[in-house]
Coordinates of C-alpha atoms in Angstrom, one line a residue:
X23 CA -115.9 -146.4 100.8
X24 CA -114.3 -144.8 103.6
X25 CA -117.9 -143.2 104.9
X26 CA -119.3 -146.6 104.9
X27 CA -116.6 -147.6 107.7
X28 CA -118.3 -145.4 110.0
X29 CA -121.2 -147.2 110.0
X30 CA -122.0 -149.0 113.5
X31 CA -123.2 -152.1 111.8
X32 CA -120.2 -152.3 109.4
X33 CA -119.2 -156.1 110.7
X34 CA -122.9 -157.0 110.4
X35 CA -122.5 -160.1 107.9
X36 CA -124.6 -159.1 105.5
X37 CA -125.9 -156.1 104.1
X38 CA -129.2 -155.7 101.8
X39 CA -128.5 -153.6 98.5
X40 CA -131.1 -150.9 99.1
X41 CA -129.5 -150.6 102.7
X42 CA -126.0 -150.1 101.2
X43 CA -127.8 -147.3 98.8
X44 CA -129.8 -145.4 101.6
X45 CA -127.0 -145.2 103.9
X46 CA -124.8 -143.4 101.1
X47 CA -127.6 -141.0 100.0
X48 CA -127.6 -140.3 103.4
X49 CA -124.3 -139.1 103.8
X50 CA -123.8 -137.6 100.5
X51 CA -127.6 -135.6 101.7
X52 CA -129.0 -135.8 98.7
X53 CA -126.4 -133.3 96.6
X54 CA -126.0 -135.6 93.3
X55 CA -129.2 -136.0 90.6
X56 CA -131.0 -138.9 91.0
X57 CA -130.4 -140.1 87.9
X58 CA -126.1 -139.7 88.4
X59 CA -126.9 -141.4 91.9
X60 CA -128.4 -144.4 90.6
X61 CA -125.3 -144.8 87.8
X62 CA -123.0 -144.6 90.3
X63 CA -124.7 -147.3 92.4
X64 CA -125.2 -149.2 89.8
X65 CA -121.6 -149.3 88.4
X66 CA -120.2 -149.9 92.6
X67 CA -121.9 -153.0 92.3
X68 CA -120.7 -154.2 89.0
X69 CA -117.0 -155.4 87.8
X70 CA -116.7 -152.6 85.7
X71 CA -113.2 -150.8 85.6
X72 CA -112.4 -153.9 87.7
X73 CA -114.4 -152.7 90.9
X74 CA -115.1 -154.9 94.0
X75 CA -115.9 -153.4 96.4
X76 CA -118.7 -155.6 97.7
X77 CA -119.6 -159.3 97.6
X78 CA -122.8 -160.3 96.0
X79 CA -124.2 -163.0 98.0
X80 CA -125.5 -164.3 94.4
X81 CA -122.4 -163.7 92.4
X82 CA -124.1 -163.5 89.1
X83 CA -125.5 -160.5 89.8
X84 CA -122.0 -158.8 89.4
X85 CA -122.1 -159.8 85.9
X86 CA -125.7 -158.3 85.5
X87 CA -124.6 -154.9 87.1
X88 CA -121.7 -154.6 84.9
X89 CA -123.8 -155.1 81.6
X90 CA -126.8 -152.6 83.4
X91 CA -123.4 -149.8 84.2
X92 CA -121.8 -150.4 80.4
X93 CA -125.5 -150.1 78.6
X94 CA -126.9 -146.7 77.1
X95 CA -130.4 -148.0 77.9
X96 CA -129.9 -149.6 81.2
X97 CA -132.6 -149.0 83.6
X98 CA -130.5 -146.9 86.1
X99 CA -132.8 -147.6 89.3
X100 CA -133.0 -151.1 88.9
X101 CA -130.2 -151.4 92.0
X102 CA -132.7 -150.6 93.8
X103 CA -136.1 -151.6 92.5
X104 CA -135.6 -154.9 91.1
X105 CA -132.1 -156.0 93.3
X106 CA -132.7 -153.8 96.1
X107 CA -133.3 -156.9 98.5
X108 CA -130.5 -158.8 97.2
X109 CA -128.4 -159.5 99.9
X110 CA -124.2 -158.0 99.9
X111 CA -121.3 -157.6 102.0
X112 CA -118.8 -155.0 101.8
X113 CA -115.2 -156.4 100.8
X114 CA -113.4 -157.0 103.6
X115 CA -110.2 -155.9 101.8
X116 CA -111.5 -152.5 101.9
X117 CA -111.2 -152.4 105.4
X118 CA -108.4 -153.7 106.4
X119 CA -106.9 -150.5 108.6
X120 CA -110.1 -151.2 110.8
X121 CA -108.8 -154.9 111.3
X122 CA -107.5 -155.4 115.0
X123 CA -104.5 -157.9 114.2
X124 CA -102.1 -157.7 111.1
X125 CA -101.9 -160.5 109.2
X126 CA -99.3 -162.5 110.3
X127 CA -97.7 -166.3 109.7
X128 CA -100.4 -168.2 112.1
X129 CA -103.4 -168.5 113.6
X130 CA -103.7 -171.2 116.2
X131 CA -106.0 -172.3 118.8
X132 CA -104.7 -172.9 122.1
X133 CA -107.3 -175.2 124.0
X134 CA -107.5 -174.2 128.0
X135 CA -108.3 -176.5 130.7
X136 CA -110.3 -176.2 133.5
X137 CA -107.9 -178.7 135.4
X138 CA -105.2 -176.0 134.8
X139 CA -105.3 -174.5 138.7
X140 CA -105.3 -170.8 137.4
X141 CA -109.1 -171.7 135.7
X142 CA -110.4 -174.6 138.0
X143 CA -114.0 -173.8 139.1
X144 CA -113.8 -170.7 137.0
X145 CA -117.0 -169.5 134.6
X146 CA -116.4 -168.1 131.3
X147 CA -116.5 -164.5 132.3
X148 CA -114.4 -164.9 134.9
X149 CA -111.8 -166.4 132.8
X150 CA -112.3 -163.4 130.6
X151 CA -112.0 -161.3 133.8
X152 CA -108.4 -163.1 134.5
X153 CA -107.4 -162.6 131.1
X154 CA -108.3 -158.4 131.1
X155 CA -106.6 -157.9 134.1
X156 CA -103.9 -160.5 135.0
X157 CA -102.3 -161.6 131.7
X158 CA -101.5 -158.5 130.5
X159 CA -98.8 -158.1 133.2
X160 CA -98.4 -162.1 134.3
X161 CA -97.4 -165.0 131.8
X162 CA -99.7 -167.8 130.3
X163 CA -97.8 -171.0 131.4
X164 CA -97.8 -174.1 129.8
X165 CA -97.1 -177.6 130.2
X166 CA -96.7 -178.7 126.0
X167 CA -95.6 -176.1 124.5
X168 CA -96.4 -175.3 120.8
X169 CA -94.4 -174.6 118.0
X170 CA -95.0 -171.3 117.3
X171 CA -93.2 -167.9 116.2
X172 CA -93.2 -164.4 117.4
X173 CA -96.5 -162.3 116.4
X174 CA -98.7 -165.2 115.6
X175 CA -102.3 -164.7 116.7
X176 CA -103.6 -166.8 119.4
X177 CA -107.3 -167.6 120.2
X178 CA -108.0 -169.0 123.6
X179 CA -110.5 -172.0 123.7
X180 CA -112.6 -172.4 126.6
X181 CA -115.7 -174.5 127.4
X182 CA -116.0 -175.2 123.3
X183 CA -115.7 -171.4 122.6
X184 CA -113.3 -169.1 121.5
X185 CA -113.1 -166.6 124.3
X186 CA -110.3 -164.4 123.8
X187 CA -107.0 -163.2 121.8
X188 CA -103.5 -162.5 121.9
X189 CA -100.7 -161.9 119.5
X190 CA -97.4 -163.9 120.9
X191 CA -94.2 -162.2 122.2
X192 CA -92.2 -164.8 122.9
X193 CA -92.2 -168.3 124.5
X194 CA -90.0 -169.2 127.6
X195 CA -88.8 -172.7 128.1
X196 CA -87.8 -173.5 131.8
X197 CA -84.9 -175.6 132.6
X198 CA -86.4 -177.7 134.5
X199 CA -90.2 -178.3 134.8
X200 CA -92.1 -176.4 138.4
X201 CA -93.7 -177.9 141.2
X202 CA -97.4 -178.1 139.0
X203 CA -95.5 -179.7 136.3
X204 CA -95.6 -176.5 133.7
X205 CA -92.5 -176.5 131.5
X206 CA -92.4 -172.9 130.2
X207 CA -94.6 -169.9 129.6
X208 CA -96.2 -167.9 126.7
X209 CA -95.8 -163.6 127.0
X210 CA -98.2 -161.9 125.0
X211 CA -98.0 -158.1 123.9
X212 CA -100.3 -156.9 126.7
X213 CA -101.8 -154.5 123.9
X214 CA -103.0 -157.1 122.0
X215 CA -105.0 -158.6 124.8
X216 CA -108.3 -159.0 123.5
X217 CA -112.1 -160.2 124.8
X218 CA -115.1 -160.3 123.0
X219 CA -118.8 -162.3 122.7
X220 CA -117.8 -166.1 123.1
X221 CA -117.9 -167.8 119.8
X222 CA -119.2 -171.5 119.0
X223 CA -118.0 -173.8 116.8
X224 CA -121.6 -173.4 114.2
X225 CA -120.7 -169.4 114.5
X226 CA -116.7 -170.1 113.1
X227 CA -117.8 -172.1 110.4
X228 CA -120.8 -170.1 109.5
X229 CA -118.3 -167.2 108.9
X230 CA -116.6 -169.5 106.3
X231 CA -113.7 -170.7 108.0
X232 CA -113.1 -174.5 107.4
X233 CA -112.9 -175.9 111.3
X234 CA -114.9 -179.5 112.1
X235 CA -114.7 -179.3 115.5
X236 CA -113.5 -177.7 118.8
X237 CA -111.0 -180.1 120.7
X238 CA -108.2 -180.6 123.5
X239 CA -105.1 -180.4 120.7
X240 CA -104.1 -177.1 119.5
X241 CA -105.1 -176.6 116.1
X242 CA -103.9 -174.3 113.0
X243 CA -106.2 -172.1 111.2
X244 CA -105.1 -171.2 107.5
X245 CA -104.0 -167.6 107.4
X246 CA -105.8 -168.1 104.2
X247 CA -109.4 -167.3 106.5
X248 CA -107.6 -164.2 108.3
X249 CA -110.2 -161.8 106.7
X250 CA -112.6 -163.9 107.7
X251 CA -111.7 -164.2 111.7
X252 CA -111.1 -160.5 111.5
X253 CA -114.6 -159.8 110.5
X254 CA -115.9 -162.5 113.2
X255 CA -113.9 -161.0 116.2
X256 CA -115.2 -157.2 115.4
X257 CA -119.1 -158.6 114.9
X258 CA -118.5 -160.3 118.2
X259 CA -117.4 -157.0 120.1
X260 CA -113.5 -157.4 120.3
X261 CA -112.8 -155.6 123.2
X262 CA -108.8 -154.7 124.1
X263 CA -107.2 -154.7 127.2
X264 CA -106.5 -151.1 128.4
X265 CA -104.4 -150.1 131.5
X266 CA -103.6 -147.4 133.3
X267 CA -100.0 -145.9 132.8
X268 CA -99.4 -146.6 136.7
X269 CA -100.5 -149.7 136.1
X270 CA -98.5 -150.3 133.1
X271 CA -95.4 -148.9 134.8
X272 CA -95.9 -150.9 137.7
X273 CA -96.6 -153.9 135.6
X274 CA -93.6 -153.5 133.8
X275 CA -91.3 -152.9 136.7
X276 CA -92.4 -156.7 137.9
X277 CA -91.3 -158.2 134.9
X278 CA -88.6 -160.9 135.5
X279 CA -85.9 -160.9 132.8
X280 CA -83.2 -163.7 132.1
X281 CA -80.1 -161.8 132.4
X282 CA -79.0 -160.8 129.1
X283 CA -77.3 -157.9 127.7
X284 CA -79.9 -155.5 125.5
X285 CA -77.0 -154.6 122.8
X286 CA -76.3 -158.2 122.3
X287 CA -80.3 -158.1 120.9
X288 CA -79.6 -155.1 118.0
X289 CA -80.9 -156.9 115.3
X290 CA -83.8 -155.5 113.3
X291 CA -87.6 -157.3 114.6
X292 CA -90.2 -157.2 112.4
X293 CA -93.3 -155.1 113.1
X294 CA -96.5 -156.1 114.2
X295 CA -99.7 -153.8 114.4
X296 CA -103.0 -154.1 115.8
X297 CA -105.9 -151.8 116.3
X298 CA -106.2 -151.4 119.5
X299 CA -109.8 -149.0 119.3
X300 CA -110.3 -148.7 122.5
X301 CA -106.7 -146.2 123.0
X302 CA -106.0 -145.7 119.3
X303 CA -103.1 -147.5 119.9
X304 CA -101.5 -149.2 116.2
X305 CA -98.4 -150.9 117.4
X306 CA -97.6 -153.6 119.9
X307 CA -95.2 -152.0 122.6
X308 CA -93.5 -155.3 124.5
X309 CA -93.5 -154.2 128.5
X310 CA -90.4 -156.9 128.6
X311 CA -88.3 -155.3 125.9
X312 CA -88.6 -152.1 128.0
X313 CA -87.7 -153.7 131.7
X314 CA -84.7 -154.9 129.5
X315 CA -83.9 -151.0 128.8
X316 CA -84.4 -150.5 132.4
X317 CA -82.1 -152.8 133.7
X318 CA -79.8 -151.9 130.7
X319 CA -79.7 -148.5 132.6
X320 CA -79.1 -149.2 135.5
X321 CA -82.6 -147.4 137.0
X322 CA -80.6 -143.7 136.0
X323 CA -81.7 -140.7 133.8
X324 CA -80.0 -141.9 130.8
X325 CA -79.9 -137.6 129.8
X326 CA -78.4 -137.3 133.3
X327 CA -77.5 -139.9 135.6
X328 CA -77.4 -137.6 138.9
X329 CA -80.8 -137.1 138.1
X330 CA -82.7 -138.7 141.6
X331 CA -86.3 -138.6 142.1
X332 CA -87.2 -141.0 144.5
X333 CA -87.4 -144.9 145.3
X334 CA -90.0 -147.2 143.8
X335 CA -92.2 -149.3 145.9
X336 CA -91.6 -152.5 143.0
X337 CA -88.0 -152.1 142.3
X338 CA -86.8 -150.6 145.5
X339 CA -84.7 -148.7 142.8
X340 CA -84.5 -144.8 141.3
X341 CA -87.8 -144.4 139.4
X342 CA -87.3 -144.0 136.3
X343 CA -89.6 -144.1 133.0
X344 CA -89.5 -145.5 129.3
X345 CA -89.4 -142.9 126.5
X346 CA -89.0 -144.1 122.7
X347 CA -86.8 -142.0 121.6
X348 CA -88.0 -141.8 117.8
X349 CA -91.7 -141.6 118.5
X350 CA -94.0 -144.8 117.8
X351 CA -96.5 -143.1 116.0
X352 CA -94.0 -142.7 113.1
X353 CA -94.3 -146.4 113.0
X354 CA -95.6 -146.3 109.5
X355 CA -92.6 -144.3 108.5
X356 CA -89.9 -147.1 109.3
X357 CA -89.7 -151.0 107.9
X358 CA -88.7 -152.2 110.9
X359 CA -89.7 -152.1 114.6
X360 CA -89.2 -149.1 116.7
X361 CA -90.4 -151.0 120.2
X362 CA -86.2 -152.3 120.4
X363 CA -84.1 -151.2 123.4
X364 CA -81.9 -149.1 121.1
X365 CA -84.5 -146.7 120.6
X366 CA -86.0 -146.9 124.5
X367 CA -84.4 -144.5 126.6
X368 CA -85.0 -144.1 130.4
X369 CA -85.2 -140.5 131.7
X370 CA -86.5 -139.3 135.3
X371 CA -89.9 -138.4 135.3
X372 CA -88.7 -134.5 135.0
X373 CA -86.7 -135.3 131.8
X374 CA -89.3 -137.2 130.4
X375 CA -92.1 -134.3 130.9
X376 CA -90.1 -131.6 129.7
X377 CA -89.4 -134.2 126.0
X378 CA -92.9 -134.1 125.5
X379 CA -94.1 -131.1 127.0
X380 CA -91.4 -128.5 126.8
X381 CA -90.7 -126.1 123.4
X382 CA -88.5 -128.2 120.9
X383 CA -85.6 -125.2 121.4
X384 CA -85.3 -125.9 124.9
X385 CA -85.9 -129.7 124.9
X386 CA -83.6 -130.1 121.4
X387 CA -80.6 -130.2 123.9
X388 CA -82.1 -133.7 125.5
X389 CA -83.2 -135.1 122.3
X390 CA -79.7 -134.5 120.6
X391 CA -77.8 -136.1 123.2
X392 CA -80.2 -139.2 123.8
X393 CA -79.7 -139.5 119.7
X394 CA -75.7 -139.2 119.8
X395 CA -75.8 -142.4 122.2
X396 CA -78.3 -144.1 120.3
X397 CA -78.0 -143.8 116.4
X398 CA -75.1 -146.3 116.3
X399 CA -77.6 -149.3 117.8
X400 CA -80.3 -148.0 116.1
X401 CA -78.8 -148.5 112.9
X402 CA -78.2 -152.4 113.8
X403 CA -82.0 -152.4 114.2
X404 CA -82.6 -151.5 110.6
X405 CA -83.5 -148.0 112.3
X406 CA -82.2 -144.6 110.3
X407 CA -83.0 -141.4 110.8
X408 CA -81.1 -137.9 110.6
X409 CA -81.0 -135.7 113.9
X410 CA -82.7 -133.3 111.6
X411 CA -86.0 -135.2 111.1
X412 CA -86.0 -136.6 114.3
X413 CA -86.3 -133.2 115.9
X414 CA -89.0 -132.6 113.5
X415 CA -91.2 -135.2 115.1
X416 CA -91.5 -133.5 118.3
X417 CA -92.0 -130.2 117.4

């Protein structure tokens, strides 16, 4: 299965059988008998030893494949010459690393208006525009709210299509409502910022999610049809939101933060992944979690704090630059999240170059006392790790 994925048409809905069957004699160029090739395509389209890999658009054919795969006289091209233009889709479980969100709790459709000053007179690309450029380093604010939780997938609704993504951060109520009568704000993982193809309401419910219409309240989607948005979003061209890492520092640095002590905040938070294809990125990295580090350290080499480079234009403070200590690409390795200020250290831009770039026996001296100050927190965060293997990922 895992040649198929490469296929450019993989989120095409629908497949034809021979189609399926060329494309893999294709990749496996011709090296099996014919006769071993057509078993073998005949039994990935049965139910036999409990296989399902692909979706019959006429289900009964499973049933037929399956007799075809388990009888000594079966007419082993038949896949191809009597079903061959039966139509099939691969299962979607399958596929599931290729998916750009994880599955979370919710799905929900946040309805945009054109009233709202940040969109009047604004066409649908430029609203994507807005949302490519701006939200990934501004907030979405709101004037109702919704009752939502933390890495819920959000689909923005504009002009009766579904124009973009997000997964949710976390939602900030103001004390008081502002001047244009908005009473808090939505942040969004700025890697989970996603456009693609605008999709009606015939398109949603063709893909067999149950929706009747589009409409001003915000509406939930069963998490039961999360496959099935999935595949819709990548046919649709999903595109992610990718910054430069000036941008993203700077970006960052404007974040404005409640003040609130970081180590009051070492609890362990669930992880949330995406696929971000565009940067190979897995894992949602929150820019506020690390302005919370940064203002946790005062804007100092946390390895040394007489380290001084210079003075940044945002913060009119020492520069200084986030570095996760235990390495987010051993995500996979941990149950719970690594993106937590325990395991964010700030380092001067010299520091932080020689972690990544210099030999592990003359960097191990950082790393070991970044990892003194941090294991106790980290622990609180459900994160454990021995300095051993820890130096082990950066070698």
């Amino acid at each position: 299965m895992s040649s198929i994925k490469e296929d450019n048409r993989l989120w095409k809905n629908e497949y034809l059988v021979s189609e399926i069957g060329e494309k893999l004699y294709d990749l496996t160029r011709g090296s099996y008998k014919t006769a071993s090739f057509n078993y073998a395509m005949t039994s990935l389209f049965s139910r036999q030893k409990s296989r399902d890999y692909f979706i019959l658009k006429n289900k009964n054919l499973h049933s037929e494949f399956t007799r075809l795969a388990i009888d000594a006289n079966r007419n082993n091209s038949s896949w191809k010459t009597v079903y061959g233009t039966e139509k099939v889709r691969i299962n979607p479980y399958y596929l599931i690393n290729l998916f750009p969100y994880s599955k979370g709790d919710s799905i929900r459709i946040l309805p945009m208006s054109n009233k709202d000053l940040t969109f009047r007179d604004k066409t649908t690309a430029e609203v994507q525009i807005w949302f490519q450029h701006t939200l990934p380093s501004e907030l979405y604010q709101f004037k109702t709210g919704m009752n939502i939780e933390r890495g819920s997938l959000v689909l923005f609704q504009w002009n009766s299509h579904l124009i973009a993504s997000a997964v949710l951060e976390e939602v900030i109520k103001y004390s008081s409502p502002t001047q244009n009568g908005y009473t808090g704000s939505y942040r969004f993982f700025p890697s989970s910022i996603a456009t693609f193809i605008p999709i009606n309401l015939q398109e949603v419910q063709q893909s067999g999610i149950h929706l009747n219409k589009f409409s001003n309240a915000k509406r939930i989607i069963n998490t039961l049809y999360f496959y099935n948005m999935m595949c819709l979003l990548l046919s649709k061209e999903i595109t992610f939101t990718s910054l430069s890492k000036l941008e993203d520092q700077e970006a960052m640095e404007r974040i404005e933060l409640p003040h609130r002590d970081p180590e009051d905040e070492d609890i362990p938070v669930q992880r949330i992944r995406i696929n971000n294809m565009k940067s190979n990125q897995k894992w949602v990295r929150s820019k506020s979690i690390v302005k919370k580090a940064l203002t946790a350290s005062d804007y100092t080499c946390e390895y040394d704090a007489l380290h001084q480079n210079f003075i940044s234009k945002v913060t009119n403070k020492n520069y200084v630059e986030a570095h996760h200590l235990i390495p987010m690409e051993f995500q996979d390795e941990f149950e719970y999240s690594l993106d937590v200020t325990a395991n964010i250290v700030m380092l001067c831009s010299v520091c932080h170059k020689r972690i990544h770039h210099e030999s592990i026996t003359q960097s191990k001296e950082i790393i070991k006392k970044l990892y003194d100050q941090r294991i106790g927190r980290m622990k609180q965060c459900g994160i454990s790790i021995p300095l051993k293997k820890l130096l082990l990922y950066y070698r």
